[in-house]
Amino acid sequence: MSSSQILKGILEGCLLSIIGKGETYGYEMMEKLHASGFTMVKEGSIYPLLLRMKKEGLVATTQKQVPSGGPKRKYYSLTPKGEEELKEFKKRWSAISGSVDSLLRKEG
Amino acid sequence: MKVSKESQQFLDNLRIYLLSSGKNEQEINEIVEELEDHLYEAERNGKDVEDIIGQSPKEYMNQVADEMPLDLKGVLKYIPIILIGAFSFILIDDAIRGTMEYSLLELIGYPFIFFINLFIMFRIAFRYLAISSLSETKQWLLLSLVGMVPTSLFIVIYYVDRSFQTPSIEFGNVGVTVAVAFAIATLIGITLWSKSWVTIIIPILLFLPRIFINMTSIEDNTKLIVSGILPLVLVGTYLFIVSKRQQHS
């Protein structure tokens, strides 16, 4: 597995988590990722991922009018399947990060 | 909402790339609008298109295309329209040549090919592709094979028709007029449907010069050469202008 594939899996989990906190749209998700320190992620790379997540039935989309007027904006929300996947991701992540942490501590 | 010129160009290229990859038009509109929204917000915050999609637009377009399924219905619906367009075209061409004579074999054979083709496409190809999970390359391969069926049948009829004489029907003046009117109406219909002038402009460029040349009194040989070359030059020029204009916008 290449490092970009690992990052993709992690990024998908993070997007699930962001969307799980409330309906949101692409640019806002990116801002939240950046605010958490994900500056290595190219902004546009979330869209192919979002397309796949929608295809897999993890997220649903609705078009809504932007409050300031202008064109419609696409909002994402989690489907029940997406919430399930988020739970699984959290479990997997805590197992992985726990093991990596303990290994690195021993090395240090 | 207005994005920079570079961003707009990227969005236009993305749309063309996805359309020519056979993706669903509705889905293309959605992703293009979504990216436009993102680029607009990003530019307001001092970022440019390269910050969003990275150095290689081509690679980014590929990533997007990979996540979108092939829109089979959308692709297949063009085939009968291309066939009907081709029939109208041949009809007008024959009318100008003044040989609207068709053998029984042709009269039965051509519509027969048309219906065989429809049947293969919708009943077999579409249904099979919809339930199978072939890779995109294999899907295109299968579609090309399906596309080759009518072409090969046309060639078969052409040669069989030359070897066996079947009774033939010649269109009289009324017949020619009706057939040509029908063909022209079809081409206009396709133009309205596709919202593109190509199906009107190309026949005009191909046929009008020949009609005018035939009316003049230049020598027959010269007529043949001029009416062979002139339409090609005109169509070439037209396509050149169109592609230039597309690059500019």
PDB file of C-alpha atoms in Angstrom, chain B residues 85-189:
ATOM      1  CA  GLY B  85     -28.446  11.116 -39.697  1.00  0.00           C
ATOM      2  CA  ALA B  86     -26.298   8.993 -41.994  1.00  0.00           C
ATOM      3  CA  PHE B  87     -29.378   7.697 -43.868  1.00  0.00           C
ATOM      4  CA  SER B  88     -30.631  11.244 -44.443  1.00  0.00           C
ATOM      5  CA  PHE B  89     -27.203  12.234 -45.612  1.00  0.00           C
ATOM      6  CA  ILE B  90     -26.962   9.367 -48.124  1.00  0.00           C
ATOM      7  CA  LEU B  91     -30.468  10.160 -49.368  1.00  0.00           C
ATOM      8  CA  ILE B  92     -29.620  13.806 -50.111  1.00  0.00           C
ATOM      9  CA  ASP B  93     -26.342  12.774 -51.694  1.00  0.00           C
ATOM     10  CA  ASP B  94     -28.133  10.315 -54.002  1.00  0.00           C
ATOM     11  CA  ALA B  95     -30.756  12.915 -54.894  1.00  0.00           C
ATOM     12  CA  ILE B  96     -28.077  15.390 -55.989  1.00  0.00           C
ATOM     13  CA  ARG B  97     -26.333  12.713 -58.019  1.00  0.00           C
ATOM     14  CA  GLY B  98     -29.718  12.064 -59.605  1.00  0.00           C
ATOM     15  CA  THR B  99     -29.671   8.338 -59.009  1.00  0.00           C
ATOM     16  CA  MET B 100     -32.397   7.577 -56.554  1.00  0.00           C
ATOM     17  CA  GLU B 101     -32.706   3.994 -57.547  1.00  0.00           C
ATOM     18  CA  TYR B 102     -32.710   1.332 -54.876  1.00  0.00           C
ATOM     19  CA  SER B 103     -32.816  -2.388 -55.272  1.00  0.00           C
ATOM     20  CA  LEU B 104     -35.277  -4.452 -53.293  1.00  0.00           C
ATOM     21  CA  LEU B 105     -32.348  -5.823 -51.306  1.00  0.00           C
ATOM     22  CA  GLU B 106     -31.261  -2.327 -50.274  1.00  0.00           C
ATOM     23  CA  LEU B 107     -34.783  -1.190 -49.455  1.00  0.00           C
ATOM     24  CA  ILE B 108     -35.311  -4.140 -47.158  1.00  0.00           C
ATOM     25  CA  GLY B 109     -31.715  -4.537 -46.039  1.00  0.00           C
ATOM     26  CA  TYR B 110     -30.933  -1.066 -44.722  1.00  0.00           C
ATOM     27  CA  PRO B 111     -33.945  -0.696 -42.396  1.00  0.00           C
ATOM     28  CA  PHE B 112     -33.351  -4.311 -41.352  1.00  0.00           C
ATOM     29  CA  ILE B 113     -29.773  -3.454 -40.316  1.00  0.00           C
ATOM     30  CA  PHE B 114     -31.103  -0.471 -38.448  1.00  0.00           C
ATOM     31  CA  PHE B 115     -33.485  -2.573 -36.359  1.00  0.00           C
ATOM     32  CA  ILE B 116     -30.939  -5.341 -35.788  1.00  0.00           C
ATOM     33  CA  ASN B 117     -28.617  -2.671 -34.522  1.00  0.00           C
ATOM     34  CA  LEU B 118     -31.209  -1.228 -32.144  1.00  0.00           C
ATOM     35  CA  PHE B 119     -31.976  -4.711 -30.861  1.00  0.00           C
ATOM     36  CA  ILE B 120     -28.333  -5.613 -30.234  1.00  0.00           C
ATOM     37  CA  MET B 121     -27.686  -2.324 -28.492  1.00  0.00           C
ATOM     38  CA  PHE B 122     -30.583  -2.145 -26.119  1.00  0.00           C
ATOM     39  CA  ARG B 123     -31.518  -5.762 -25.506  1.00  0.00           C
ATOM     40  CA  ILE B 124     -28.113  -7.371 -25.477  1.00  0.00           C
ATOM     41  CA  ALA B 125     -25.319  -4.860 -25.011  1.00  0.00           C
ATOM     42  CA  PHE B 126     -27.053  -2.492 -22.630  1.00  0.00           C
ATOM     43  CA  ARG B 127     -28.586  -5.187 -20.489  1.00  0.00           C
ATOM     44  CA  TYR B 128     -25.360  -7.186 -20.345  1.00  0.00           C
ATOM     45  CA  LEU B 129     -23.185  -4.183 -19.538  1.00  0.00           C
ATOM     46  CA  ALA B 130     -25.591  -2.999 -16.862  1.00  0.00           C
ATOM     47  CA  ILE B 131     -25.330  -6.229 -14.873  1.00  0.00           C
ATOM     48  CA  SER B 132     -21.700  -7.102 -15.566  1.00  0.00           C
ATOM     49  CA  SER B 133     -18.848  -5.345 -13.833  1.00  0.00           C
ATOM     50  CA  LEU B 134     -16.447  -5.043 -16.746  1.00  0.00           C
ATOM     51  CA  SER B 135     -13.597  -2.559 -16.611  1.00  0.00           C
ATOM     52  CA  GLU B 136     -14.110   0.621 -18.580  1.00  0.00           C
ATOM     53  CA  THR B 137     -11.660  -0.463 -21.291  1.00  0.00           C
ATOM     54  CA  LYS B 138     -13.578  -3.715 -21.804  1.00  0.00           C
ATOM     55  CA  GLN B 139     -16.878  -1.805 -21.900  1.00  0.00           C
ATOM     56  CA  TRP B 140     -15.558   0.432 -24.658  1.00  0.00           C
ATOM     57  CA  LEU B 141     -14.208  -2.597 -26.517  1.00  0.00           C
ATOM     58  CA  LEU B 142     -17.615  -4.255 -26.406  1.00  0.00           C
ATOM     59  CA  LEU B 143     -19.331  -1.060 -27.525  1.00  0.00           C
ATOM     60  CA  SER B 144     -16.950  -0.779 -30.488  1.00  0.00           C
ATOM     61  CA  LEU B 145     -17.718  -4.360 -31.470  1.00  0.00           C
ATOM     62  CA  VAL B 146     -21.438  -3.557 -31.304  1.00  0.00           C
ATOM     63  CA  GLY B 147     -20.749  -0.513 -33.455  1.00  0.00           C
ATOM     64  CA  MET B 148     -18.979  -2.643 -36.058  1.00  0.00           C
ATOM     65  CA  VAL B 149     -22.008  -4.898 -36.620  1.00  0.00           C
ATOM     66  CA  PRO B 150     -24.027  -2.423 -38.738  1.00  0.00           C
ATOM     67  CA  THR B 151     -20.943  -1.335 -40.657  1.00  0.00           C
ATOM     68  CA  SER B 152     -20.079  -4.887 -41.670  1.00  0.00           C
ATOM     69  CA  LEU B 153     -23.710  -5.608 -42.577  1.00  0.00           C
ATOM     70  CA  PHE B 154     -23.722  -2.518 -44.812  1.00  0.00           C
ATOM     71  CA  ILE B 155     -20.646  -3.814 -46.620  1.00  0.00           C
ATOM     72  CA  VAL B 156     -22.213  -7.271 -47.013  1.00  0.00           C
ATOM     73  CA  ILE B 157     -25.368  -5.784 -48.570  1.00  0.00           C
ATOM     74  CA  TYR B 158     -23.304  -3.591 -50.860  1.00  0.00           C
ATOM     75  CA  TYR B 159     -21.430  -6.560 -52.325  1.00  0.00           C
ATOM     76  CA  VAL B 160     -24.363  -8.967 -52.412  1.00  0.00           C
ATOM     77  CA  ASP B 161     -26.346  -6.283 -54.214  1.00  0.00           C
ATOM     78  CA  ARG B 162     -23.668  -6.073 -56.915  1.00  0.00           C
ATOM     79  CA  SER B 163     -23.569  -9.820 -57.480  1.00  0.00           C
ATOM     80  CA  PHE B 164     -27.289 -10.569 -57.487  1.00  0.00           C
ATOM     81  CA  GLN B 165     -29.769  -8.532 -59.434  1.00  0.00           C
ATOM     82  CA  THR B 166     -32.948  -7.905 -57.465  1.00  0.00           C
ATOM     83  CA  PRO B 167     -35.845  -5.860 -58.804  1.00  0.00           C
ATOM     84  CA  SER B 168     -35.249  -2.187 -58.190  1.00  0.00           C
ATOM     85  CA  ILE B 169     -37.412   0.832 -57.594  1.00  0.00           C
ATOM     86  CA  GLU B 170     -36.599   4.232 -58.978  1.00  0.00           C
ATOM     87  CA  PHE B 171     -37.893   7.297 -57.210  1.00  0.00           C
ATOM     88  CA  GLY B 172     -39.813   9.608 -59.532  1.00  0.00           C
ATOM     89  CA  ASN B 173     -39.832  13.391 -59.178  1.00  0.00           C
ATOM     90  CA  VAL B 174     -42.431  13.307 -56.426  1.00  0.00           C
ATOM     91  CA  GLY B 175     -40.622  10.505 -54.640  1.00  0.00           C
ATOM     92  CA  VAL B 176     -37.312  12.364 -54.709  1.00  0.00           C
ATOM     93  CA  THR B 177     -38.904  15.566 -53.416  1.00  0.00           C
ATOM     94  CA  VAL B 178     -40.651  13.794 -50.568  1.00  0.00           C
ATOM     95  CA  ALA B 179     -37.545  11.814 -49.619  1.00  0.00           C
ATOM     96  CA  VAL B 180     -35.288  14.871 -49.661  1.00  0.00           C
ATOM     97  CA  ALA B 181     -37.774  16.953 -47.664  1.00  0.00           C
ATOM     98  CA  PHE B 182     -37.918  14.139 -45.137  1.00  0.00           C
ATOM     99  CA  ALA B 183     -34.133  13.903 -44.954  1.00  0.00           C
ATOM    100  CA  ILE B 184     -33.686  17.659 -44.511  1.00  0.00           C
ATOM    101  CA  ALA B 185     -36.360  17.727 -41.798  1.00  0.00           C
ATOM    102  CA  THR B 186     -34.500  14.930 -39.998  1.00  0.00           C
ATOM    103  CA  LEU B 187     -31.198  16.802 -40.115  1.00  0.00           C
ATOM    104  CA  ILE B 188     -32.891  19.942 -38.785  1.00  0.00           C
ATOM    105  CA  GLY B 189     -34.488  17.847 -36.054  1.00  0.00           C
TER     106      GLY B 189
END
